[in-house]
Short mmCIF file of C-alpha atoms in Angstrom, two decimals:
data_model
loop_
_atom_site.label_atom_id
_atom_site.label_comp_id
_atom_site.label_asym_id
_atom_site.label_seq_id
_atom_site.Cartn_x
_atom_site.Cartn_y
_atom_site.Cartn_z
CA GLU A 1 12.89 5.11 -21.25
CA PRO A 2 14.63 2.59 -19.03
CA GLU A 3 12.37 1.03 -16.81
CA VAL A 4 12.31 -1.44 -13.50
CA THR A 5 11.03 -4.66 -14.04
CA GLN A 6 9.12 -6.85 -11.69
CA THR A 7 7.91 -10.44 -12.20
CA PRO A 8 5.82 -12.36 -11.59
CA SER A 9 2.95 -9.24 -11.50
CA HIS A 10 0.65 -11.35 -9.89
CA GLN A 11 1.77 -14.32 -6.80
CA VAL A 12 -0.40 -16.64 -4.85
CA THR A 13 1.26 -18.72 -2.46
CA GLN A 14 -0.08 -20.61 1.10
CA MET A 15 0.84 -19.27 4.34
CA GLY A 16 4.18 -20.69 5.88
CA GLN A 17 5.87 -21.04 1.92
CA GLU A 18 8.47 -19.03 0.94
CA VAL A 19 8.38 -16.70 -2.13
CA ILE A 20 10.91 -15.02 -3.98
CA LEU A 21 10.14 -11.81 -5.59
CA ARG A 22 12.35 -10.27 -8.81
CA CYS A 23 13.33 -7.29 -9.70
CA VAL A 24 15.74 -6.07 -12.50
CA PRO A 25 16.72 -2.48 -11.87
CA ILE A 26 17.83 0.11 -14.39
CA SER A 27 21.36 -0.80 -15.68
CA ASN A 28 23.22 1.95 -14.44
CA HIS A 29 21.25 2.62 -11.08
CA LEU A 30 23.66 1.82 -8.00
CA TYR A 31 21.16 2.13 -5.04
CA PHE A 32 18.31 -0.72 -4.86
CA TYR A 33 14.89 -0.82 -2.71
CA TRP A 34 12.07 -2.65 -1.75
CA TYR A 35 8.64 -1.17 -0.54
CA ARG A 36 5.11 -2.32 -0.01
CA GLN A 37 1.60 -1.35 -0.14
CA ILE A 38 -1.03 -2.95 1.81
CA LEU A 39 -4.57 -2.67 0.02
CA GLY A 40 -5.52 0.79 0.78
CA GLN A 41 -2.58 1.64 2.78
CA LYS A 42 0.33 3.96 1.88
CA VAL A 43 3.94 2.95 0.62
CA GLU A 44 5.96 1.49 3.01
CA PHE A 45 9.81 1.58 2.79
CA LEU A 46 11.52 -2.02 3.26
CA VAL A 47 15.06 -1.69 2.87
CA SER A 48 17.76 -0.26 0.59
CA PHE A 49 20.86 -1.97 -0.95
CA TYR A 50 24.10 -0.52 -1.96
CA ASN A 51 27.32 -2.21 -2.82
CA ASN A 52 26.11 -5.70 -2.24
CA GLU A 53 24.93 -4.64 1.58
CA ILE A 54 22.04 -3.72 3.34
CA SER A 55 22.04 0.35 3.81
CA GLU A 56 19.00 0.61 5.74
CA LYS A 57 15.95 -1.18 6.76
CA SER A 58 12.69 -0.81 8.56
CA GLU A 59 10.86 -2.22 11.36
CA ILE A 60 8.82 -4.11 8.85
CA PHE A 61 11.97 -6.27 7.56
CA ASP A 62 12.66 -8.88 10.27
CA ASP A 63 14.37 -12.03 10.06
CA GLN A 64 11.60 -13.09 7.85
CA PHE A 65 13.00 -11.01 4.94
CA SER A 66 16.04 -10.94 2.96
CA VAL A 67 17.61 -9.34 0.18
CA GLU A 68 20.12 -10.21 -3.00
CA ARG A 69 21.73 -9.05 -5.73
CA PRO A 70 22.64 -12.87 -7.43
CA ASP A 71 24.07 -11.69 -10.46
CA GLY A 72 24.63 -8.12 -11.16
CA SER A 73 21.82 -7.41 -12.64
CA ASN A 74 18.57 -9.09 -10.75
CA PHE A 75 17.65 -7.97 -7.37
CA THR A 76 15.67 -10.31 -4.97
CA LEU A 77 13.17 -9.98 -2.02
CA LYS A 78 12.56 -13.41 -0.42
CA ILE A 79 10.16 -13.96 2.13
CA ARG A 80 10.78 -17.09 3.99
CA SER A 81 7.76 -18.17 5.72
CA THR A 82 4.66 -15.85 4.57
CA LYS A 83 1.98 -14.91 6.91
CA LEU A 84 -1.40 -13.57 5.95
CA GLU A 85 -0.25 -10.17 6.34
CA ASP A 86 2.40 -10.21 4.27
CA SER A 87 -0.24 -9.83 1.15
CA ALA A 88 0.36 -6.56 -0.28
CA MET A 89 1.98 -4.69 -3.24
CA TYR A 90 5.13 -4.95 -2.99
CA PHE A 91 7.53 -2.47 -5.33
CA CYS A 92 11.20 -2.27 -6.54
CA ALA A 93 12.89 1.04 -7.04
CA SER A 94 16.48 1.90 -8.33
CA GLY A 95 18.43 4.70 -8.28
CA LEU A 96 21.81 6.45 -9.35
CA ARG A 97 23.13 9.37 -7.24
CA PHE A 98 26.28 11.05 -8.82
CA ARG A 99 28.42 14.05 -7.77
CA GLY A 100 25.40 15.03 -5.56
CA ARG A 101 22.96 15.40 -8.29
CA ASP A 102 20.07 12.70 -9.00
CA TYR A 103 19.60 10.56 -11.58
CA GLY A 104 16.35 8.93 -10.86
CA TYR A 105 14.27 6.96 -8.15
CA THR A 106 11.96 4.87 -10.23
CA PHE A 107 9.67 1.93 -9.56
CA GLY A 108 8.61 -0.70 -11.04
CA SER A 109 5.00 -1.95 -11.85
CA GLY A 110 4.43 -4.55 -8.47
CA THR A 111 4.23 -7.69 -7.56
CA ARG A 112 0.81 -8.18 -6.10
CA LEU A 113 1.40 -11.58 -3.23
CA THR A 114 -1.37 -12.97 -1.73
CA VAL A 115 -0.76 -14.93 1.08
CA VAL A 116 -3.91 -18.04 1.51
CA ALA B 1 9.62 12.86 13.64
CA GLN B 2 9.72 12.32 9.77
CA SER B 3 6.14 12.07 7.68
CA VAL B 4 4.42 13.34 5.50
CA THR B 5 0.47 14.55 5.58
CA GLN B 6 -2.02 14.75 2.39
CA PRO B 7 -5.00 16.74 4.08
CA ASP B 8 -7.37 15.43 1.52
CA ILE B 9 -8.03 11.46 1.27
CA HIS B 10 -10.39 12.21 -1.34
CA ILE B 11 -10.90 15.23 -3.90
CA THR B 12 -13.48 15.71 -6.77
CA VAL B 13 -13.06 17.99 -9.39
CA SER B 14 -14.95 18.73 -12.98
CA GLU B 15 -13.41 18.05 -15.96
CA GLY B 16 -11.52 21.13 -17.08
CA ALA B 17 -11.23 22.75 -13.68
CA SER B 18 -8.06 23.31 -11.95
CA LEU B 19 -6.50 20.99 -9.07
CA GLU B 20 -4.57 21.63 -6.05
CA LEU B 21 -3.36 18.58 -3.70
CA ARG B 22 -1.71 19.20 -0.53
CA CYS B 23 1.17 18.15 0.95
CA ASN B 24 2.86 19.04 4.23
CA TYR B 25 5.89 17.07 5.64
CA SER B 26 7.66 17.00 8.77
CA TYR B 27 11.37 16.05 8.14
CA GLY B 28 15.17 17.31 9.87
CA ALA B 29 16.91 18.22 7.40
CA THR B 30 16.19 19.95 3.51
CA PRO B 31 14.59 17.25 1.94
CA TYR B 32 13.70 15.78 -1.68
CA LEU B 33 10.41 15.82 -2.33
CA PHE B 34 8.37 13.72 -4.82
CA TRP B 35 5.06 13.68 -5.97
CA TYR B 36 3.84 10.30 -7.77
CA VAL B 37 0.41 9.35 -9.68
CA GLN B 38 -0.96 5.31 -9.08
CA SER B 39 -3.64 4.28 -11.08
CA PRO B 40 -5.47 1.21 -9.73
CA GLY B 41 -3.83 -1.82 -10.01
CA GLN B 42 -0.49 -0.32 -11.39
CA GLY B 43 2.86 0.66 -10.07
CA LEU B 44 4.16 4.55 -8.97
CA GLN B 45 4.85 6.78 -12.16
CA LEU B 46 7.05 9.93 -11.20
CA LEU B 47 4.86 13.18 -11.67
CA LEU B 48 7.99 15.21 -11.05
CA LYS B 49 10.42 15.85 -8.34
CA TYR B 50 12.36 18.75 -6.36
CA PHE B 51 15.86 18.45 -5.19
CA SER B 52 17.12 21.90 -5.03
CA GLY B 53 17.06 24.73 -7.18
CA ASP B 54 13.92 26.35 -8.72
CA THR B 55 10.89 25.83 -6.38
CA LEU B 56 8.50 25.80 -8.86
CA VAL B 57 8.91 22.34 -10.37
CA GLN B 58 7.30 21.39 -13.62
CA GLY B 59 6.52 17.60 -14.26
CA ILE B 60 4.62 15.68 -16.96
CA LYS B 61 1.13 15.23 -17.89
CA GLY B 62 0.78 18.91 -17.29
CA PHE B 63 1.99 19.43 -13.45
CA GLU B 64 3.65 21.42 -11.02
CA ALA B 65 4.38 21.58 -7.59
CA GLU B 66 6.18 24.14 -5.32
CA PHE B 67 8.53 24.15 -2.51
CA LYS B 68 7.85 26.21 0.16
CA ARG B 69 10.31 25.99 3.22
CA SER B 70 8.01 28.69 5.45
CA GLN B 71 5.35 26.09 5.01
CA SER B 72 6.84 22.84 4.93
CA SER B 73 4.62 22.22 1.91
CA PHE B 74 5.34 20.82 -1.67
CA ASN B 75 1.39 20.87 -3.25
CA LEU B 76 0.68 19.62 -6.56
CA ARG B 77 -1.62 21.52 -9.40
CA LYS B 78 -2.65 21.00 -12.38
CA PRO B 79 -4.45 24.46 -14.52
CA SER B 80 -7.12 22.13 -16.28
CA VAL B 81 -7.65 18.62 -14.96
CA HIS B 82 -8.58 15.64 -17.85
CA TRP B 83 -10.73 12.83 -17.20
CA SER B 84 -7.66 10.56 -17.62
CA ASP B 85 -5.81 12.38 -14.36
CA ALA B 86 -8.46 10.16 -11.91
CA ALA B 87 -6.02 8.49 -9.83
CA GLU B 88 -3.84 8.30 -6.30
CA TYR B 89 -1.54 10.81 -6.05
CA PHE B 90 1.18 10.30 -3.39
CA CYS B 91 3.85 12.75 -2.13
CA ALA B 92 6.79 11.58 -0.35
CA VAL B 93 9.89 12.67 1.16
CA GLY B 94 13.09 11.57 1.58
CA ALA B 95 16.77 12.44 2.02
CA ARG B 96 19.28 14.15 0.04
CA GLN B 97 21.94 11.06 1.07
CA ALA B 98 21.45 8.19 -1.27
CA GLY B 99 20.41 5.24 -0.06
CA THR B 100 18.04 6.18 2.45
CA ALA B 101 14.00 5.60 2.21
CA LEU B 102 11.14 7.31 1.21
CA ILE B 103 8.31 8.28 3.22
CA PHE B 104 4.95 8.43 1.76
CA GLY B 105 1.75 9.96 2.36
CA LYS B 106 -1.44 8.25 2.53
CA GLY B 107 -2.39 9.79 -0.54
CA THR B 108 -5.23 11.57 -1.92
CA THR B 109 -7.44 9.86 -4.54
CA LEU B 110 -8.55 12.40 -7.26
CA SER B 111 -11.76 11.63 -8.85
CA VAL B 112 -12.75 13.99 -12.12
CA SER B 113 -16.66 14.55 -12.79
CA SER B 114 -17.62 15.25 -16.27
#
């Protein structure tokens, strides 16, 4: 079964450093998403991406965050200057809707980001 | 406001007993509904989803859920729980428009006793 792949599985970074979280969505999916889950809390939406642009973003997704689909297969989330409160599990997801039918909304296994 | 409520933070069920996890939602339009399961330190695995059609949805691992529009509910059920079902369960709701966010509930932690 096709999977959404995220790398790395765990990243430790110093406060103020830039991090890039990488995702390889399912190949024929057209919609891409980032979510985060702070330890012990619910999963929160960050951003969705379609046709090479952001289609929706939450209040969490401020100027410190950016997303990119650099090469047609990868989908990245960049945090420019990490803060302690950015420590969380970050999930990538991809989905496909075609002619009003849904063909998946699949999550990756996540990247645990620890900011120290 | 759009929201998902999972009233039970933690449930303990005996192995072999039946299970029902509750989910209520508040959403402006007819929603697209999901249940995900998460084992500790793992990702989100889709159990089942409701998009349209039959309101009783079958999923993986013997789970099912019923969409009740009049009650704004999408409760998850399993007739006989196995020890391996111990995990955290999340209900989520989304718009039928592609590319929009899923809104998650806070989750219900299921423990299974022997």
